[in-house]
Amino acid sequence: MPLLSVSGVSVHFGGVVALDGVSFGVPSGSILGLIGPNGAGKTTLFNCLSRLYPCDSGDIVFDGRSLLRVPRHGIAALGIGRTFQNLALFRSMTVRENILVGRHCRTRSGFFRNFLRPPGVAREERETSEKAQALIRLLELEAVADARVASLPFGTQKRVELARALAAEPRLLLLDEPASGLNHEEVGALGALVRGIRDRLGLTVLLVEHHMSLVMSISERVVALNFGRKIAEGTPAEVQRDPELIQAYLGSGA
């Protein structure tokens, strides 16, 4: 059984078909790349996985449980973390504070427990702080840990968002165009970082990306979409040779 199964998922926005019966599986511990031209439906699918969009038909199963019956606020606690195509950080907060926010679904102390301060609250705060510091080291953010996010370069902010997603201790990590806005050197470092995180933390990664060299270098399998429909699936080498994918990217005259 794959960790994530997408089965016949369709989404319509009025008369526009955003996803048309898309199906694929993501094996546990793997990196799967999801590619396709602009408007192919990649981010729509991510929003379905995050429960931000409903599915008109089909099912999405994570670890044997249908996500369609999980409320939006329960996705992170279930074990799914996500970064966004457009950064969704708290810009007035520090790097450390942003990462601590990501731990919210793993903490139990509510308003009254924090107000009364029983012994367990201090222990939980200490453990949360230690886990945040470990992620700061892992993502090499020590030098900017107490800097406001808004003051940091774009590439550094990308690492902060990744650290915040990891703070929730996900089993499945959804990366939505993590290389967007990065230079060539940063893209190379990102590829090594994603594989290192997968190996070190034992994660499963679903990656949406336009940067083909990144996708093909780190993915074990690749799924290609076009106009909301799956047009290819296989190893990176197999998908790169697929005639329908070549036509989708280069046009019928290629």
PDB file of C-alpha atoms in Angstrom:
ATOM      1  CA  MET A   1       0.000   0.000   0.000  1.00  0.00           C
ATOM      2  CA  PRO A   2       1.378   3.430  -0.901  1.00  0.00           C
ATOM      3  CA  LEU A   3       1.407   6.019   1.868  1.00  0.00           C
ATOM      4  CA  LEU A   4      -0.700   8.334  -0.321  1.00  0.00           C
ATOM      5  CA  SER A   5      -3.211   7.194  -2.944  1.00  0.00           C
ATOM      6  CA  VAL A   6      -4.958   9.618  -5.288  1.00  0.00           C
ATOM      7  CA  SER A   7      -7.852   7.834  -7.009  1.00  0.00           C
ATOM      8  CA  GLY A   8      -9.913   9.351  -9.822  1.00  0.00           C
ATOM      9  CA  VAL A   9      -9.824  12.891  -8.413  1.00  0.00           C
ATOM     10  CA  SER A  10     -11.745  15.490 -10.408  1.00  0.00           C
ATOM     11  CA  VAL A  11     -12.225  19.178  -9.628  1.00  0.00           C
ATOM     12  CA  HIS A  12     -14.300  21.690 -11.597  1.00  0.00           C
ATOM     13  CA  PHE A  13     -14.459  25.458 -11.218  1.00  0.00           C
ATOM     14  CA  GLY A  14     -17.655  26.286 -13.047  1.00  0.00           C
ATOM     15  CA  GLY A  15     -17.077  25.085 -16.600  1.00  0.00           C
ATOM     16  CA  VAL A  16     -13.312  24.766 -16.122  1.00  0.00           C
ATOM     17  CA  VAL A  17     -11.935  21.268 -15.525  1.00  0.00           C
ATOM     18  CA  ALA A  18      -8.980  21.704 -13.159  1.00  0.00           C
ATOM     19  CA  LEU A  19      -8.457  17.974 -12.503  1.00  0.00           C
ATOM     20  CA  ASP A  20      -9.891  15.169 -14.607  1.00  0.00           C
ATOM     21  CA  GLY A  21      -9.843  11.732 -12.982  1.00  0.00           C
ATOM     22  CA  VAL A  22      -6.248  11.910 -11.735  1.00  0.00           C
ATOM     23  CA  SER A  23      -4.868   8.765 -10.091  1.00  0.00           C
ATOM     24  CA  PHE A  24      -1.425   7.827  -8.745  1.00  0.00           C
ATOM     25  CA  GLY A  25       0.267   6.531  -5.600  1.00  0.00           C
ATOM     26  CA  VAL A  26       3.227   7.734  -3.559  1.00  0.00           C
ATOM     27  CA  PRO A  27       5.200   4.877  -1.927  1.00  0.00           C
ATOM     28  CA  SER A  28       6.367   5.398   1.637  1.00  0.00           C
ATOM     29  CA  GLY A  29       9.876   6.840   1.840  1.00  0.00           C
ATOM     30  CA  SER A  30       9.971   7.941  -1.800  1.00  0.00           C
ATOM     31  CA  ILE A  31      10.295  11.283  -3.578  1.00  0.00           C
ATOM     32  CA  LEU A  32       7.698  11.699  -6.315  1.00  0.00           C
ATOM     33  CA  GLY A  33       7.820  14.656  -8.680  1.00  0.00           C
ATOM     34  CA  LEU A  34       4.597  16.186 -10.033  1.00  0.00           C
ATOM     35  CA  ILE A  35       5.208  18.195 -13.203  1.00  0.00           C
ATOM     36  CA  GLY A  36       3.289  19.872 -16.004  1.00  0.00           C
ATOM     37  CA  PRO A  37       2.899  23.217 -17.785  1.00  0.00           C
ATOM     38  CA  ASN A  38       1.246  26.208 -16.102  1.00  0.00           C
ATOM     39  CA  GLY A  39      -2.425  25.495 -15.529  1.00  0.00           C
ATOM     40  CA  ALA A  40      -1.940  21.728 -15.546  1.00  0.00           C
ATOM     41  CA  GLY A  41      -3.636  21.322 -12.136  1.00  0.00           C
ATOM     42  CA  LYS A  42      -0.617  20.696  -9.909  1.00  0.00           C
ATOM     43  CA  THR A  43      -1.377  23.288  -7.241  1.00  0.00           C
ATOM     44  CA  THR A  44      -5.087  22.445  -7.406  1.00  0.00           C
ATOM     45  CA  LEU A  45      -4.173  18.870  -6.489  1.00  0.00           C
ATOM     46  CA  PHE A  46      -2.010  20.114  -3.602  1.00  0.00           C
ATOM     47  CA  ASN A  47      -4.934  22.194  -2.369  1.00  0.00           C
ATOM     48  CA  CYS A  48      -7.128  19.079  -2.461  1.00  0.00           C
ATOM     49  CA  LEU A  49      -4.521  17.178  -0.430  1.00  0.00           C
ATOM     50  CA  SER A  50      -4.500  20.036   2.091  1.00  0.00           C
ATOM     51  CA  ARG A  51      -8.338  20.086   2.100  1.00  0.00           C
ATOM     52  CA  LEU A  52      -8.346  23.713   0.929  1.00  0.00           C
ATOM     53  CA  TYR A  53     -10.355  22.604  -2.132  1.00  0.00           C
ATOM     54  CA  PRO A  54     -13.072  19.931  -2.164  1.00  0.00           C
ATOM     55  CA  CYS A  55     -13.020  17.130  -4.738  1.00  0.00           C
ATOM     56  CA  ASP A  56     -16.007  16.777  -7.031  1.00  0.00           C
ATOM     57  CA  SER A  57     -15.295  13.057  -7.362  1.00  0.00           C
ATOM     58  CA  GLY A  58     -12.654  10.489  -6.445  1.00  0.00           C
ATOM     59  CA  ASP A  59     -10.818   9.895  -3.197  1.00  0.00           C
ATOM     60  CA  ILE A  60      -7.494  10.715  -1.533  1.00  0.00           C
ATOM     61  CA  VAL A  61      -6.262   8.151   0.991  1.00  0.00           C
ATOM     62  CA  PHE A  62      -3.367   8.786   3.384  1.00  0.00           C
ATOM     63  CA  ASP A  63      -2.082   5.799   5.339  1.00  0.00           C
ATOM     64  CA  GLY A  64      -5.356   3.944   4.830  1.00  0.00           C
ATOM     65  CA  ARG A  65      -7.584   6.896   5.811  1.00  0.00           C
ATOM     66  CA  SER A  66      -9.617   9.044   3.417  1.00  0.00           C
ATOM     67  CA  LEU A  67      -8.599  12.686   3.667  1.00  0.00           C
ATOM     68  CA  LEU A  68     -12.024  13.733   2.410  1.00  0.00           C
ATOM     69  CA  ARG A  69     -13.399  13.015   5.882  1.00  0.00           C
ATOM     70  CA  VAL A  70     -10.640  14.908   7.705  1.00  0.00           C
ATOM     71  CA  PRO A  71     -11.269  18.591   8.583  1.00  0.00           C
ATOM     72  CA  ARG A  72      -8.780  21.140   7.273  1.00  0.00           C
ATOM     73  CA  HIS A  73      -7.383  21.833  10.724  1.00  0.00           C
ATOM     74  CA  GLY A  74      -6.676  18.118  11.203  1.00  0.00           C
ATOM     75  CA  ILE A  75      -4.379  17.660   8.195  1.00  0.00           C
ATOM     76  CA  ALA A  76      -1.152  18.743   9.926  1.00  0.00           C
ATOM     77  CA  ALA A  77      -1.845  16.607  13.005  1.00  0.00           C
ATOM     78  CA  LEU A  78      -2.517  13.636  10.723  1.00  0.00           C
ATOM     79  CA  GLY A  79       1.064  13.855   9.450  1.00  0.00           C
ATOM     80  CA  ILE A  80       1.026  16.025   6.314  1.00  0.00           C
ATOM     81  CA  GLY A  81       3.199  19.137   6.080  1.00  0.00           C
ATOM     82  CA  ARG A  82       3.283  21.662   3.258  1.00  0.00           C
ATOM     83  CA  THR A  83       5.173  24.607   1.839  1.00  0.00           C
ATOM     84  CA  PHE A  84       3.528  27.063  -0.563  1.00  0.00           C
ATOM     85  CA  GLN A  85       4.280  28.377  -4.031  1.00  0.00           C
ATOM     86  CA  ASN A  86       3.999  31.890  -2.607  1.00  0.00           C
ATOM     87  CA  LEU A  87       5.653  32.194   0.793  1.00  0.00           C
ATOM     88  CA  ALA A  88       3.140  32.061   3.648  1.00  0.00           C
ATOM     89  CA  LEU A  89       5.347  33.125   6.558  1.00  0.00           C
ATOM     90  CA  PHE A  90       4.602  35.479   9.436  1.00  0.00           C
ATOM     91  CA  ARG A  91       6.865  38.247   8.200  1.00  0.00           C
ATOM     92  CA  SER A  92       6.889  40.325  11.399  1.00  0.00           C
ATOM     93  CA  MET A  93       7.954  37.326  13.478  1.00  0.00           C
ATOM     94  CA  THR A  94      11.441  35.881  13.827  1.00  0.00           C
ATOM     95  CA  VAL A  95      12.707  32.705  12.225  1.00  0.00           C
ATOM     96  CA  ARG A  96      12.500  30.880  15.548  1.00  0.00           C
ATOM     97  CA  GLU A  97       8.944  32.095  16.198  1.00  0.00           C
ATOM     98  CA  ASN A  98       7.794  30.955  12.753  1.00  0.00           C
ATOM     99  CA  ILE A  99       9.201  27.484  13.391  1.00  0.00           C
ATOM    100  CA  LEU A 100       7.578  27.333  16.818  1.00  0.00           C
ATOM    101  CA  VAL A 101       4.209  28.080  15.182  1.00  0.00           C
ATOM    102  CA  GLY A 102       4.686  24.922  13.160  1.00  0.00           C
ATOM    103  CA  ARG A 103       4.801  22.900  16.397  1.00  0.00           C
ATOM    104  CA  HIS A 104       1.268  23.958  17.369  1.00  0.00           C
ATOM    105  CA  CYS A 105      -0.401  20.723  16.218  1.00  0.00           C
ATOM    106  CA  ARG A 106       2.055  18.701  18.370  1.00  0.00           C
ATOM    107  CA  THR A 107       1.434  20.592  21.620  1.00  0.00           C
ATOM    108  CA  ARG A 108      -1.365  19.958  24.111  1.00  0.00           C
ATOM    109  CA  SER A 109      -1.282  22.992  26.371  1.00  0.00           C
ATOM    110  CA  GLY A 110      -4.236  25.312  25.893  1.00  0.00           C
ATOM    111  CA  PHE A 111      -4.968  28.785  27.253  1.00  0.00           C
ATOM    112  CA  PHE A 112      -5.890  27.717  30.788  1.00  0.00           C
ATOM    113  CA  ARG A 113      -2.994  25.272  31.190  1.00  0.00           C
ATOM    114  CA  ASN A 114      -0.557  27.966  30.094  1.00  0.00           C
ATOM    115  CA  PHE A 115      -2.212  30.424  32.492  1.00  0.00           C
ATOM    116  CA  LEU A 116      -2.078  28.036  35.464  1.00  0.00           C
ATOM    117  CA  ARG A 117       1.402  26.691  34.573  1.00  0.00           C
ATOM    118  CA  PRO A 118       1.201  23.074  35.845  1.00  0.00           C
ATOM    119  CA  PRO A 119       4.525  21.122  35.662  1.00  0.00           C
ATOM    120  CA  GLY A 120       3.748  19.564  32.267  1.00  0.00           C
ATOM    121  CA  VAL A 121       3.561  22.954  30.530  1.00  0.00           C
ATOM    122  CA  ALA A 122       7.166  23.872  31.286  1.00  0.00           C
ATOM    123  CA  ARG A 123       8.337  20.463  30.086  1.00  0.00           C
ATOM    124  CA  GLU A 124       6.368  20.780  26.852  1.00  0.00           C
ATOM    125  CA  GLU A 125       7.742  24.275  26.229  1.00  0.00           C
ATOM    126  CA  ARG A 126      11.285  23.019  26.758  1.00  0.00           C
ATOM    127  CA  GLU A 127      10.784  20.091  24.354  1.00  0.00           C
ATOM    128  CA  THR A 128       9.220  22.381  21.757  1.00  0.00           C
ATOM    129  CA  SER A 129      12.121  24.803  22.001  1.00  0.00           C
ATOM    130  CA  GLU A 130      14.647  21.979  21.632  1.00  0.00           C
ATOM    131  CA  LYS A 131      12.924  20.606  18.527  1.00  0.00           C
ATOM    132  CA  ALA A 132      12.814  24.071  16.975  1.00  0.00           C
ATOM    133  CA  GLN A 133      16.524  24.536  17.672  1.00  0.00           C
ATOM    134  CA  ALA A 134      17.289  21.168  16.065  1.00  0.00           C
ATOM    135  CA  LEU A 135      15.507  22.289  12.886  1.00  0.00           C
ATOM    136  CA  ILE A 136      17.383  25.589  12.944  1.00  0.00           C
ATOM    137  CA  ARG A 137      20.623  23.610  12.928  1.00  0.00           C
ATOM    138  CA  LEU A 138      19.392  21.173  10.270  1.00  0.00           C
ATOM    139  CA  LEU A 139      18.393  23.990   7.888  1.00  0.00           C
ATOM    140  CA  GLU A 140      21.524  26.011   8.766  1.00  0.00           C
ATOM    141  CA  LEU A 141      19.557  28.969  10.118  1.00  0.00           C
ATOM    142  CA  GLU A 142      21.563  29.615  13.302  1.00  0.00           C
ATOM    143  CA  ALA A 143      22.906  32.968  12.115  1.00  0.00           C
ATOM    144  CA  VAL A 144      19.404  34.350  11.491  1.00  0.00           C
ATOM    145  CA  ALA A 145      17.381  32.466  14.110  1.00  0.00           C
ATOM    146  CA  ASP A 146      16.313  35.635  15.928  1.00  0.00           C
ATOM    147  CA  ALA A 147      16.013  37.885  12.866  1.00  0.00           C
ATOM    148  CA  ARG A 148      12.640  38.978  11.519  1.00  0.00           C
ATOM    149  CA  VAL A 149      11.671  36.973   8.467  1.00  0.00           C
ATOM    150  CA  ALA A 150      10.875  40.099   6.421  1.00  0.00           C
ATOM    151  CA  SER A 151      14.523  41.181   6.583  1.00  0.00           C
ATOM    152  CA  LEU A 152      15.903  37.937   5.106  1.00  0.00           C
ATOM    153  CA  PRO A 153      16.795  37.032   1.494  1.00  0.00           C
ATOM    154  CA  PHE A 154      14.194  35.074  -0.442  1.00  0.00           C
ATOM    155  CA  GLY A 155      16.231  31.871  -0.483  1.00  0.00           C
ATOM    156  CA  THR A 156      16.603  31.972   3.304  1.00  0.00           C
ATOM    157  CA  GLN A 157      12.877  32.534   3.722  1.00  0.00           C
ATOM    158  CA  LYS A 158      12.290  29.393   1.666  1.00  0.00           C
ATOM    159  CA  ARG A 159      14.355  27.413   4.189  1.00  0.00           C
ATOM    160  CA  VAL A 160      12.400  28.963   7.061  1.00  0.00           C
ATOM    161  CA  GLU A 161       9.124  27.820   5.512  1.00  0.00           C
ATOM    162  CA  LEU A 162      10.549  24.334   5.055  1.00  0.00           C
ATOM    163  CA  ALA A 163      11.656  24.274   8.697  1.00  0.00           C
ATOM    164  CA  ARG A 164       8.183  25.336   9.805  1.00  0.00           C
ATOM    165  CA  ALA A 165       6.616  22.503   7.774  1.00  0.00           C
ATOM    166  CA  LEU A 166       9.046  20.017   9.338  1.00  0.00           C
ATOM    167  CA  ALA A 167       8.242  21.302  12.832  1.00  0.00           C
ATOM    168  CA  ALA A 168       4.900  19.489  12.683  1.00  0.00           C
ATOM    169  CA  GLU A 169       6.791  16.171  12.288  1.00  0.00           C
ATOM    170  CA  PRO A 170       5.058  15.192   9.035  1.00  0.00           C
ATOM    171  CA  ARG A 171       5.269  11.781   7.426  1.00  0.00           C
ATOM    172  CA  LEU A 172       4.339  13.261   4.047  1.00  0.00           C
ATOM    173  CA  LEU A 173       5.939  16.537   2.953  1.00  0.00           C
ATOM    174  CA  LEU A 174       4.282  18.519   0.146  1.00  0.00           C
ATOM    175  CA  LEU A 175       6.683  20.927  -1.549  1.00  0.00           C
ATOM    176  CA  ASP A 176       4.966  23.407  -3.883  1.00  0.00           C
ATOM    177  CA  GLU A 177       7.594  24.854  -6.257  1.00  0.00           C
ATOM    178  CA  PRO A 178      10.376  25.145  -3.648  1.00  0.00           C
ATOM    179  CA  ALA A 179      12.907  26.263  -6.301  1.00  0.00           C
ATOM    180  CA  SER A 180      10.788  29.216  -7.464  1.00  0.00           C
ATOM    181  CA  GLY A 181      12.831  32.415  -7.271  1.00  0.00           C
ATOM    182  CA  LEU A 182      16.111  30.651  -6.429  1.00  0.00           C
ATOM    183  CA  ASN A 183      19.326  31.052  -8.411  1.00  0.00           C
ATOM    184  CA  HIS A 184      21.214  28.146  -9.973  1.00  0.00           C
ATOM    185  CA  GLU A 185      23.478  27.606  -6.958  1.00  0.00           C
ATOM    186  CA  GLU A 186      20.539  27.703  -4.532  1.00  0.00           C
ATOM    187  CA  VAL A 187      18.605  25.174  -6.637  1.00  0.00           C
ATOM    188  CA  GLY A 188      21.528  22.746  -6.487  1.00  0.00           C
ATOM    189  CA  ALA A 189      21.744  23.118  -2.717  1.00  0.00           C
ATOM    190  CA  LEU A 190      17.971  22.634  -2.428  1.00  0.00           C
ATOM    191  CA  GLY A 191      18.109  19.279  -4.194  1.00  0.00           C
ATOM    192  CA  ALA A 192      20.749  17.990  -1.808  1.00  0.00           C
ATOM    193  CA  LEU A 193      18.781  19.382   1.129  1.00  0.00           C
ATOM    194  CA  VAL A 194      15.513  17.667   0.157  1.00  0.00           C
ATOM    195  CA  ARG A 195      17.185  14.284  -0.323  1.00  0.00           C
ATOM    196  CA  GLY A 196      19.116  14.705   2.920  1.00  0.00           C
ATOM    197  CA  ILE A 197      15.951  15.541   4.853  1.00  0.00           C
ATOM    198  CA  ARG A 198      14.116  12.575   3.340  1.00  0.00           C
ATOM    199  CA  ASP A 199      16.941  10.215   4.287  1.00  0.00           C
ATOM    200  CA  ARG A 200      17.555  11.650   7.736  1.00  0.00           C
ATOM    201  CA  LEU A 201      13.941  12.045   8.861  1.00  0.00           C
ATOM    202  CA  GLY A 202      12.447   9.125   6.934  1.00  0.00           C
ATOM    203  CA  LEU A 203       9.904  11.272   5.124  1.00  0.00           C
ATOM    204  CA  THR A 204       7.876  10.758   1.963  1.00  0.00           C
ATOM    205  CA  VAL A 205       8.031  13.754  -0.395  1.00  0.00           C
ATOM    206  CA  LEU A 206       5.604  14.909  -3.086  1.00  0.00           C
ATOM    207  CA  LEU A 207       7.230  17.677  -5.087  1.00  0.00           C
ATOM    208  CA  VAL A 208       5.597  20.134  -7.516  1.00  0.00           C
ATOM    209  CA  GLU A 209       8.263  21.915  -9.517  1.00  0.00           C
ATOM    210  CA  HIS A 210       8.886  23.590 -12.905  1.00  0.00           C
ATOM    211  CA  HIS A 211      12.667  23.268 -12.551  1.00  0.00           C
ATOM    212  CA  MET A 212      13.129  20.055 -14.520  1.00  0.00           C
ATOM    213  CA  SER A 213      16.750  19.408 -13.571  1.00  0.00           C
ATOM    214  CA  LEU A 214      15.777  19.468  -9.891  1.00  0.00           C
ATOM    215  CA  VAL A 215      12.783  17.150 -10.344  1.00  0.00           C
ATOM    216  CA  MET A 216      14.652  14.645 -12.481  1.00  0.00           C
ATOM    217  CA  SER A 217      17.705  14.558 -10.212  1.00  0.00           C
ATOM    218  CA  ILE A 218      15.945  13.835  -6.902  1.00  0.00           C
ATOM    219  CA  SER A 219      12.703  12.009  -7.817  1.00  0.00           C
ATOM    220  CA  GLU A 220      12.406   8.225  -7.973  1.00  0.00           C
ATOM    221  CA  ARG A 221       9.187   8.551  -9.967  1.00  0.00           C
ATOM    222  CA  VAL A 222       7.485  11.373 -11.841  1.00  0.00           C
ATOM    223  CA  VAL A 223       3.819  12.059 -12.658  1.00  0.00           C
ATOM    224  CA  ALA A 224       3.004  14.554 -15.431  1.00  0.00           C
ATOM    225  CA  LEU A 225      -0.262  16.484 -15.739  1.00  0.00           C
ATOM    226  CA  ASN A 226      -1.636  18.588 -18.578  1.00  0.00           C
ATOM    227  CA  PHE A 227      -4.991  20.381 -18.576  1.00  0.00           C
ATOM    228  CA  GLY A 228      -5.916  18.518 -15.400  1.00  0.00           C
ATOM    229  CA  ARG A 229      -5.293  15.053 -16.850  1.00  0.00           C
ATOM    230  CA  LYS A 230      -2.448  12.632 -16.120  1.00  0.00           C
ATOM    231  CA  ILE A 231      -0.460  12.170 -19.320  1.00  0.00           C
ATOM    232  CA  ALA A 232       2.620  10.275 -18.111  1.00  0.00           C
ATOM    233  CA  GLU A 233       3.977   8.367 -15.123  1.00  0.00           C
ATOM    234  CA  GLY A 234       7.222   6.487 -14.572  1.00  0.00           C
ATOM    235  CA  THR A 235      10.870   6.929 -13.757  1.00  0.00           C
ATOM    236  CA  PRO A 236      12.439  10.288 -14.673  1.00  0.00           C
ATOM    237  CA  ALA A 237      14.083   8.737 -17.748  1.00  0.00           C
ATOM    238  CA  GLU A 238      10.805   7.191 -18.927  1.00  0.00           C
ATOM    239  CA  VAL A 239       8.789  10.372 -18.460  1.00  0.00           C
ATOM    240  CA  GLN A 240      11.352  12.560 -20.240  1.00  0.00           C
ATOM    241  CA  ARG A 241      10.943  10.388 -23.361  1.00  0.00           C
ATOM    242  CA  ASP A 242       7.134  10.417 -23.317  1.00  0.00           C
ATOM    243  CA  PRO A 243       5.826  11.954 -26.583  1.00  0.00           C
ATOM    244  CA  GLU A 244       2.723  13.479 -24.979  1.00  0.00           C
ATOM    245  CA  LEU A 245       4.792  15.216 -22.314  1.00  0.00           C
ATOM    246  CA  ILE A 246       7.208  16.571 -24.925  1.00  0.00           C
ATOM    247  CA  GLN A 247       4.279  17.930 -26.904  1.00  0.00           C
ATOM    248  CA  ALA A 248       2.728  19.494 -23.788  1.00  0.00           C
ATOM    249  CA  TYR A 249       5.922  21.438 -23.071  1.00  0.00           C
ATOM    250  CA  LEU A 250       7.223  22.152 -26.557  1.00  0.00           C
ATOM    251  CA  GLY A 251       4.115  22.174 -28.756  1.00  0.00           C
ATOM    252  CA  SER A 252       2.936  20.018 -31.607  1.00  0.00           C
ATOM    253  CA  GLY A 253       5.684  21.236 -33.903  1.00  0.00           C
ATOM    254  CA  ALA A 254       8.509  20.055 -31.644  1.00  0.00           C
TER     255      ALA A 254
END
